[in-house]
mmCIF file of C-alpha atoms and ligand atoms in Angstrom:
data_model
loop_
_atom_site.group_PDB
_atom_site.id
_atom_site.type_symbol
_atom_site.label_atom_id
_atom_site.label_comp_id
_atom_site.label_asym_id
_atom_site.label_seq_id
_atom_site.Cartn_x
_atom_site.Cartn_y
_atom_site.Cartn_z
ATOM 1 C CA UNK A 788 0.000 0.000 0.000
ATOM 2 C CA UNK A 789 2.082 2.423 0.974
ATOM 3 C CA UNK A 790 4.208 1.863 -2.171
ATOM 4 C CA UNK A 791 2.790 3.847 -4.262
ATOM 5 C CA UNK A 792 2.535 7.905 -4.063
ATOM 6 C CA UNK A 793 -1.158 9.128 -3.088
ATOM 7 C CA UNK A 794 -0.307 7.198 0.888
ATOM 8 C CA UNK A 795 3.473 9.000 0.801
ATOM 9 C CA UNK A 796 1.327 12.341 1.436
ATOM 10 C CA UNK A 797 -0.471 9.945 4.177
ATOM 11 C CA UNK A 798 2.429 8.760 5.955
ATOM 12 C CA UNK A 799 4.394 11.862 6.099
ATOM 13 C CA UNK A 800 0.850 13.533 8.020
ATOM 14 C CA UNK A 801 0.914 10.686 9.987
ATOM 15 C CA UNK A 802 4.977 10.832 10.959
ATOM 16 C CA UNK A 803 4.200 14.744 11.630
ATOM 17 C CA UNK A 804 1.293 14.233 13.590
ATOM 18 C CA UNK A 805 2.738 11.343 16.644
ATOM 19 C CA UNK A 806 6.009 12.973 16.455
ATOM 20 C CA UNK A 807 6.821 16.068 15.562
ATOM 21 C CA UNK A 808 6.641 19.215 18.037
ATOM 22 C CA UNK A 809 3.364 21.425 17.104
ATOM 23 C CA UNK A 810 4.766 24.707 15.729
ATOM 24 C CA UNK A 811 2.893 27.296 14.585
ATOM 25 C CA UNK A 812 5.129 29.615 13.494
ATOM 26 C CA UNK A 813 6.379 26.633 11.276
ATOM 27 C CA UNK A 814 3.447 26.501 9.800
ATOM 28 C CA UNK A 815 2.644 30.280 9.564
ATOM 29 C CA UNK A 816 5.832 30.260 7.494
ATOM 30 C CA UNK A 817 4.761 28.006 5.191
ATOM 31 C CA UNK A 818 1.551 29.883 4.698
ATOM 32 C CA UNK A 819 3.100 33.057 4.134
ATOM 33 C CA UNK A 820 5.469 31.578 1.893
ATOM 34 C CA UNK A 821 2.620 30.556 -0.576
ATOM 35 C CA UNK A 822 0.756 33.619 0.019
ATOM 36 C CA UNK A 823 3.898 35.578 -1.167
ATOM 37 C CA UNK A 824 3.890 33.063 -4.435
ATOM 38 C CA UNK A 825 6.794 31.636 -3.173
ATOM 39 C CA UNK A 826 7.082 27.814 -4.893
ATOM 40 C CA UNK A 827 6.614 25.121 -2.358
ATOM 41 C CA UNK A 828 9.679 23.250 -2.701
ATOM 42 C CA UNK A 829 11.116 23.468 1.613
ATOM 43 C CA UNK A 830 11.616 20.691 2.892
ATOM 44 C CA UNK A 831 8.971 18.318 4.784
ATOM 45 C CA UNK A 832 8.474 18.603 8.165
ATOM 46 C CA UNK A 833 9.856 15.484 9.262
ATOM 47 C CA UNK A 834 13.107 16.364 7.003
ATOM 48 C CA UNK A 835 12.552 19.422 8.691
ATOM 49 C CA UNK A 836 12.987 17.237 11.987
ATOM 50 C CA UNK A 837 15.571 15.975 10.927
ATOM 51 C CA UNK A 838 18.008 18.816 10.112
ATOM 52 C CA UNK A 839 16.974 19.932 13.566
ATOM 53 C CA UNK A 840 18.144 16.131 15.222
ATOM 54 C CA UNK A 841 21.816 16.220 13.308
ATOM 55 C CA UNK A 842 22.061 19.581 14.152
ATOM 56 C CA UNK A 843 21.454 18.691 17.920
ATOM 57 C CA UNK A 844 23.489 15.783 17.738
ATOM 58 C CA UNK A 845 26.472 17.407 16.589
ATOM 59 C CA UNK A 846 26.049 20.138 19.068
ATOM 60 C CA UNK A 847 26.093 22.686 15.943
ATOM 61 C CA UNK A 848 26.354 25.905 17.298
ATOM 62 C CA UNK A 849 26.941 27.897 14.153
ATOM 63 C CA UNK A 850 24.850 26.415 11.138
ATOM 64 C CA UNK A 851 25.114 27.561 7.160
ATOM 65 C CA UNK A 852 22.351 27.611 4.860
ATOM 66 C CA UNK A 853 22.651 27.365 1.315
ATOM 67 C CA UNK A 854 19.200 28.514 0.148
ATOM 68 C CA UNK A 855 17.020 29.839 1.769
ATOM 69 C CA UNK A 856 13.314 30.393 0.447
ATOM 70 C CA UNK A 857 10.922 31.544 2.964
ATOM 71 C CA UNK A 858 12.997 30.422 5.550
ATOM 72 C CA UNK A 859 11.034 27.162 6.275
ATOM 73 C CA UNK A 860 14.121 24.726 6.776
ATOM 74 C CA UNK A 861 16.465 27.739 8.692
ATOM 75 C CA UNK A 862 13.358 27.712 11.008
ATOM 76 C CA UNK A 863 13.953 24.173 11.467
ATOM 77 C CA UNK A 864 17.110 24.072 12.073
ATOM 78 C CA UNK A 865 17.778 27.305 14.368
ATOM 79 C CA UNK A 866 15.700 25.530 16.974
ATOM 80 C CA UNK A 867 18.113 23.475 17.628
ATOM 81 C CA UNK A 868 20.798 25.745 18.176
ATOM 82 C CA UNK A 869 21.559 26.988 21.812
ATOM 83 C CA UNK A 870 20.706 30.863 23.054
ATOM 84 C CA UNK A 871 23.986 32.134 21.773
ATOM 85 C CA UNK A 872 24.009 29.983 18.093
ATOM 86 C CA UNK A 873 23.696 31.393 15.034
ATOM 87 C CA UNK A 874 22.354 30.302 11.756
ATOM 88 C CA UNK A 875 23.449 32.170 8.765
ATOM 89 C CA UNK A 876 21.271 31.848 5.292
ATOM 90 C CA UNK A 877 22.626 32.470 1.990
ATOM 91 C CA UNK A 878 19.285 34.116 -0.560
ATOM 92 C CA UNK A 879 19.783 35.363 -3.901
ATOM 93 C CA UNK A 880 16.380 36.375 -4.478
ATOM 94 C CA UNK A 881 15.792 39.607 -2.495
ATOM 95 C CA UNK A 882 12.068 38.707 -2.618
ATOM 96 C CA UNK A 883 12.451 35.588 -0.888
ATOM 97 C CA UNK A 884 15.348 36.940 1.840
ATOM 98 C CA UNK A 885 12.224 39.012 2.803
ATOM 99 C CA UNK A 886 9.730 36.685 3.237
ATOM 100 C CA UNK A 887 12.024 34.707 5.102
ATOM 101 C CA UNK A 888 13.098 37.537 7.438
ATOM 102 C CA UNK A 889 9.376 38.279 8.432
ATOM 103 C CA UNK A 890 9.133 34.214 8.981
ATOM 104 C CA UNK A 891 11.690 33.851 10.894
ATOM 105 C CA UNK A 892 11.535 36.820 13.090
ATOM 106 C CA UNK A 893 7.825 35.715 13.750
ATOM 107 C CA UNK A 894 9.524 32.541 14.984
ATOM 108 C CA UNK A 895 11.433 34.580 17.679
ATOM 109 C CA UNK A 896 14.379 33.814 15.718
ATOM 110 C CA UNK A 897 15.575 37.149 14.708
ATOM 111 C CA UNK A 898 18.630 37.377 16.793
ATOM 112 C CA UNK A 899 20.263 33.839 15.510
ATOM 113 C CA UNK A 900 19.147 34.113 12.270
ATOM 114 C CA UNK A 901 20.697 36.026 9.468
ATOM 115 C CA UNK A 902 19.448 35.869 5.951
ATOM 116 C CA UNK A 903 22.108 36.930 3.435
ATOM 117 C CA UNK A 904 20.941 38.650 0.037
ATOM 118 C CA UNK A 905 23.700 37.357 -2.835
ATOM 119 C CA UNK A 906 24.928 34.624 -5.022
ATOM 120 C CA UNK A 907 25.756 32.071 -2.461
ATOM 121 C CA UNK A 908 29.264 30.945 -4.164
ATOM 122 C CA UNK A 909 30.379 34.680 -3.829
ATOM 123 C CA UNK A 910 28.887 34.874 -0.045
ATOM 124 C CA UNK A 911 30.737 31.977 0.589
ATOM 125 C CA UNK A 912 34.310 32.965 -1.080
ATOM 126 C CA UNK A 913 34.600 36.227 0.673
ATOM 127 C CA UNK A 914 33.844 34.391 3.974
ATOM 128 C CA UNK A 915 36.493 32.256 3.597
ATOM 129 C CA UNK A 916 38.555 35.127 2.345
ATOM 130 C CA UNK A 917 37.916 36.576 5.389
ATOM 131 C CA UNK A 918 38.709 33.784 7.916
ATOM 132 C CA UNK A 919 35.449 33.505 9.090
ATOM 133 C CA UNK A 920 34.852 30.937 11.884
ATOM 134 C CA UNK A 921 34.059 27.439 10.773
ATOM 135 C CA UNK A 922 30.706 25.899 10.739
ATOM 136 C CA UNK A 923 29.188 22.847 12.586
ATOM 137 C CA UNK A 924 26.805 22.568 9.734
ATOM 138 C CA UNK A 925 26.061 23.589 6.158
ATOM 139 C CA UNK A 926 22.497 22.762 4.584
ATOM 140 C CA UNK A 927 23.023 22.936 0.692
ATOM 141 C CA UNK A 928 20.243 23.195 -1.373
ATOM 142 C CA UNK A 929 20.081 26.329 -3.614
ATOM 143 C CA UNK A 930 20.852 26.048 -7.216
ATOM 144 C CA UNK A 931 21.583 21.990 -8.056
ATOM 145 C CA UNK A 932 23.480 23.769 -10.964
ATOM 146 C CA UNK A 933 25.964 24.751 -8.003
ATOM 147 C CA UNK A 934 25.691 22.191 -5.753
ATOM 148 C CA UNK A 935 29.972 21.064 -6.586
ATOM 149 C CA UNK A 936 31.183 24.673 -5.708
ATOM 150 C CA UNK A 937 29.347 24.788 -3.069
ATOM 151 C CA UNK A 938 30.723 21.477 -1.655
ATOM 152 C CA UNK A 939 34.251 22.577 -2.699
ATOM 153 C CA UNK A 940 33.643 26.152 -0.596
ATOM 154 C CA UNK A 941 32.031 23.988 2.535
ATOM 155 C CA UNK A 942 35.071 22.218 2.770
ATOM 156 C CA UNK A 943 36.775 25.674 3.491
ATOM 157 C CA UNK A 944 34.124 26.431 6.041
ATOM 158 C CA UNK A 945 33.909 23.511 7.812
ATOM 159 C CA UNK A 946 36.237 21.511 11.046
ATOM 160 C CA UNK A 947 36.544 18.280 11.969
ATOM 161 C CA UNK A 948 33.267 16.433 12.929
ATOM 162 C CA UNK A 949 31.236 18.906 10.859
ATOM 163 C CA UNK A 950 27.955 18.090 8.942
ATOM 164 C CA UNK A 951 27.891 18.823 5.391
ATOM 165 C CA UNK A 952 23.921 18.083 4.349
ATOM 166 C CA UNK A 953 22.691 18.254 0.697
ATOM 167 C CA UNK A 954 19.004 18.028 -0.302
ATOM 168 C CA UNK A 955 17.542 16.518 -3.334
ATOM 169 C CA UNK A 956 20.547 14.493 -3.781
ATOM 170 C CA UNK A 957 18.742 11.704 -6.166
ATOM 171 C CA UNK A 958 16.743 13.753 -8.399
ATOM 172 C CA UNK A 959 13.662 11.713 -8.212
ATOM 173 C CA UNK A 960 16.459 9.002 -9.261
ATOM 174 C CA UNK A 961 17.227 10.419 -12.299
ATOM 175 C CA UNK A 962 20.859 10.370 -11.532
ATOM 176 C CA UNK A 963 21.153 6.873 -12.287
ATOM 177 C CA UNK A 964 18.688 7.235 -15.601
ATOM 178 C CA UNK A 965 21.901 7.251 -18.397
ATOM 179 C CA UNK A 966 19.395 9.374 -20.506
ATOM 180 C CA UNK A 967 19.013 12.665 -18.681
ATOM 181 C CA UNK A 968 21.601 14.696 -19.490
ATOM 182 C CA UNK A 969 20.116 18.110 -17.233
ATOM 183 C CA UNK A 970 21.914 20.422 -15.692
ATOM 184 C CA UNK A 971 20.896 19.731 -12.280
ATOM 185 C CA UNK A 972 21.458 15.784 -12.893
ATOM 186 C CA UNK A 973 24.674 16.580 -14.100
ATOM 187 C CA UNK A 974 25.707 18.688 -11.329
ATOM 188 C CA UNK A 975 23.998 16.182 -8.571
ATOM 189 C CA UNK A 976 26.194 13.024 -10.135
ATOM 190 C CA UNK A 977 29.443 15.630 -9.972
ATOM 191 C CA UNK A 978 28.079 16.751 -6.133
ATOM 192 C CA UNK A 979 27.917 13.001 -5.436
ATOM 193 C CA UNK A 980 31.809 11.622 -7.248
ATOM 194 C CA UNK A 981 33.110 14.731 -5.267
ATOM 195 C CA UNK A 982 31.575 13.289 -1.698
ATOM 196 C CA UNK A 983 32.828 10.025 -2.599
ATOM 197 C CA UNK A 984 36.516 10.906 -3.649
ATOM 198 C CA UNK A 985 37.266 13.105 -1.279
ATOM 199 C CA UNK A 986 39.018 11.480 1.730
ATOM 200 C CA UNK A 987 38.052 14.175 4.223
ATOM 201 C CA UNK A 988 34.790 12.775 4.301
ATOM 202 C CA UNK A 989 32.653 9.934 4.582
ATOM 203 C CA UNK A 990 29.271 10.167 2.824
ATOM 204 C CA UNK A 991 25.517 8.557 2.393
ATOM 205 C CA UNK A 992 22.973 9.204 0.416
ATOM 206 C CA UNK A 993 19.285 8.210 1.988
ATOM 207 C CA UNK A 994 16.597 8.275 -0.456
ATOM 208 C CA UNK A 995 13.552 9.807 0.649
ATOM 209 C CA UNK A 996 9.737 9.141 0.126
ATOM 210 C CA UNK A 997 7.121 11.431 1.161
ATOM 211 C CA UNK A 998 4.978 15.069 0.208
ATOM 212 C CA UNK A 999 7.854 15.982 -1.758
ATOM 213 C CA UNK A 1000 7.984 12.491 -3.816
ATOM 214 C CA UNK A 1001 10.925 10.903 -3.987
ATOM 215 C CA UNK A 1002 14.224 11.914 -4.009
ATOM 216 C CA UNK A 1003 17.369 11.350 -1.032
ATOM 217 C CA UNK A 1004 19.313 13.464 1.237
ATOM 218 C CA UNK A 1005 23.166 13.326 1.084
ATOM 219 C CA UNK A 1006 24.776 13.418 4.562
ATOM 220 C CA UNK A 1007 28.191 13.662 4.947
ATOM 221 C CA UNK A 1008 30.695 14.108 7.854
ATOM 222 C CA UNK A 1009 34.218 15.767 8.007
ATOM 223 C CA UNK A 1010 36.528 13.602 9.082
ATOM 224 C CA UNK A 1011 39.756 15.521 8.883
ATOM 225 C CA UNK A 1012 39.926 18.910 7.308
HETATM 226 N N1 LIG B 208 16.047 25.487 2.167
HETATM 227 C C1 LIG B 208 14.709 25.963 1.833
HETATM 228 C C2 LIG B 208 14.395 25.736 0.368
HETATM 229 C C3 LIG B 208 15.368 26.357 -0.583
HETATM 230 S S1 LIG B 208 14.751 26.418 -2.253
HETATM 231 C C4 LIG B 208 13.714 25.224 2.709
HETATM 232 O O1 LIG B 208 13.781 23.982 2.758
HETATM 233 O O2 LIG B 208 12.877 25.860 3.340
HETATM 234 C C5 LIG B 208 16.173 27.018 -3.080
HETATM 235 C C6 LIG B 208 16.484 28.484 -2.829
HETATM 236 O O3 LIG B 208 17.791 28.722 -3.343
HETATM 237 C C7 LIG B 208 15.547 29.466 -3.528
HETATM 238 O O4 LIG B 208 15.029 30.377 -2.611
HETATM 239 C C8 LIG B 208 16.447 30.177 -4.529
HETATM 240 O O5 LIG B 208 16.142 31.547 -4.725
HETATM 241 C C9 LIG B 208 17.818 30.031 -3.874
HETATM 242 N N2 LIG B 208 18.941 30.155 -4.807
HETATM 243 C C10 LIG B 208 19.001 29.785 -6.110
HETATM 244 N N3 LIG B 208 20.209 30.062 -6.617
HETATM 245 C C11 LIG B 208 20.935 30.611 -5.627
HETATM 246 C C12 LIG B 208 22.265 31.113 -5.525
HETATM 247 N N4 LIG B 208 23.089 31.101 -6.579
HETATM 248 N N5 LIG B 208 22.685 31.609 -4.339
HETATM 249 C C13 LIG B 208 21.853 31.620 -3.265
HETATM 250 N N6 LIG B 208 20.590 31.170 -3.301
HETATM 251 C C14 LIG B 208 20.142 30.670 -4.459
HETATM 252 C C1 LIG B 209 12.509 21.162 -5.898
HETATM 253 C C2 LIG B 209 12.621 20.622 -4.626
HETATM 254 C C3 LIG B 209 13.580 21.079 -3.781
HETATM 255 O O1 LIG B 209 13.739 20.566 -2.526
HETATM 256 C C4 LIG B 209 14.456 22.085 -4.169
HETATM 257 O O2 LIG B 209 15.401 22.472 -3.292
HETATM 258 C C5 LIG B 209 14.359 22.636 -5.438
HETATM 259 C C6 LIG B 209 13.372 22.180 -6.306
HETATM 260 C C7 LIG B 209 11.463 20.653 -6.822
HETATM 261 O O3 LIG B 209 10.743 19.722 -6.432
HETATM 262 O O4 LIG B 209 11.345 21.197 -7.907
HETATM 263 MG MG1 LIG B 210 15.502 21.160 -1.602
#
């Protein structure tokens, strides 16, 4: 039964419903988000969870985004950090850095949260130009197009025991279909040979049923920088 797509919807309201904390300002945020026409591609909320568990479990403290949208998943995760955490987003669209401030603020988030307006690959490089501090997290799921810089950048960002996290990291499974040739299946096959030969990490890919279909998350862990 639960095969087939219609009961993923089911199952996800069902995961959401015995175990996930009731937030409404989670769920204001996705309203809002449609309202402003923003497309509704954030994560679920038990991904949503989820982000929030390895971000607790590592004790993350200071937590990248790479894409931000209406600020669903940085909602998510910024729960988890402590009083004095931050979480720093990386937007392009002005539009949606807005949205997501409003969200986010309405979450009581304001002071951990930062949402950065700019191509994330340049945020990032002037960051590292800059020294800055390294992260105990980066989420990475902006452009799929960029998803290999941005893994090359994290690994400037990140220390030892870090969390590098990368959503729709199967493509609905087109990345082992040998006829799509898209951009984004390109770039999620180079993401993926980059996790796997690089010996500073050690990698999975889950794949992942639910509201948003199928598709995985990549989780991977700094082992040595
Ligand atoms: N993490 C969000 C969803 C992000 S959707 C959540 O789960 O709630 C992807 C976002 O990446 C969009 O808002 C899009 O505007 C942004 N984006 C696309 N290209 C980008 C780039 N080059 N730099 C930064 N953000 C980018
Ligand atoms: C889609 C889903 C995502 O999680 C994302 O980051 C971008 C696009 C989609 O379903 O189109
Ligand atoms: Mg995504």
């Amino acid at each position: 039964m639960t095969d087939h797509p219609g009961e993923w919807h089911a199952v996800d309201a069902w995961i959401s419903e015995l175990l996930l904390p009731d937030d409404p300002a989670l769920e204001a945020a996705l309203v809002a988000s449609a309202e402003a026409g923003l497309p509704s591609i954030a994560v679920s909320a038990p991904q949503g969870q989820l982000l929030a568990i390895l971000a607790a479990s590592v004790g993350a403290r200071r937590i990248l985004e790479i894409g931000c949208l209406g600020g669903y998943s940085a909602i998510w995760m910024a729960r988890a950090l402590p009083t004095d955490g931050i979480l720093l987003s990386l937007e392009l669209d002005e539009k949606n850095a807005e949205v997501a401030r409003k969200n986010i603020a309405n979450a009581g988030l304001a002071k951990r949260v930062e949402v950065r307006v700019g191509a994330a690959a340049d945020s990032m490089r002037s960051m590292i130009a800059k020294g800055e501090e390294p992260f105990d997290l980066i989420f990475i799921d902006a452009d799929k197009g960029g998803y290999p810089e941005y893994l090359t950048l994290a690994m400037q960002l990140v220390r030892t025991g870090s969390l590098i996290i990368g959503d729709n990291a199967t493509q609905r499974g087109a990345v082992v279909d040998s006829t799509s040739h898209g951009t984004d299946v390109v770039a999620i096959r180079r993401f993926t040979e980059l996790l796997g030969a690089d010996p500073r990490l050690e990698a999975t890919i889950i794949q992942t049923v639910g509201t948003k279909g199928l598709d995985g998350l990549a989780i991977a862990r700094v082992t040595r920088t």
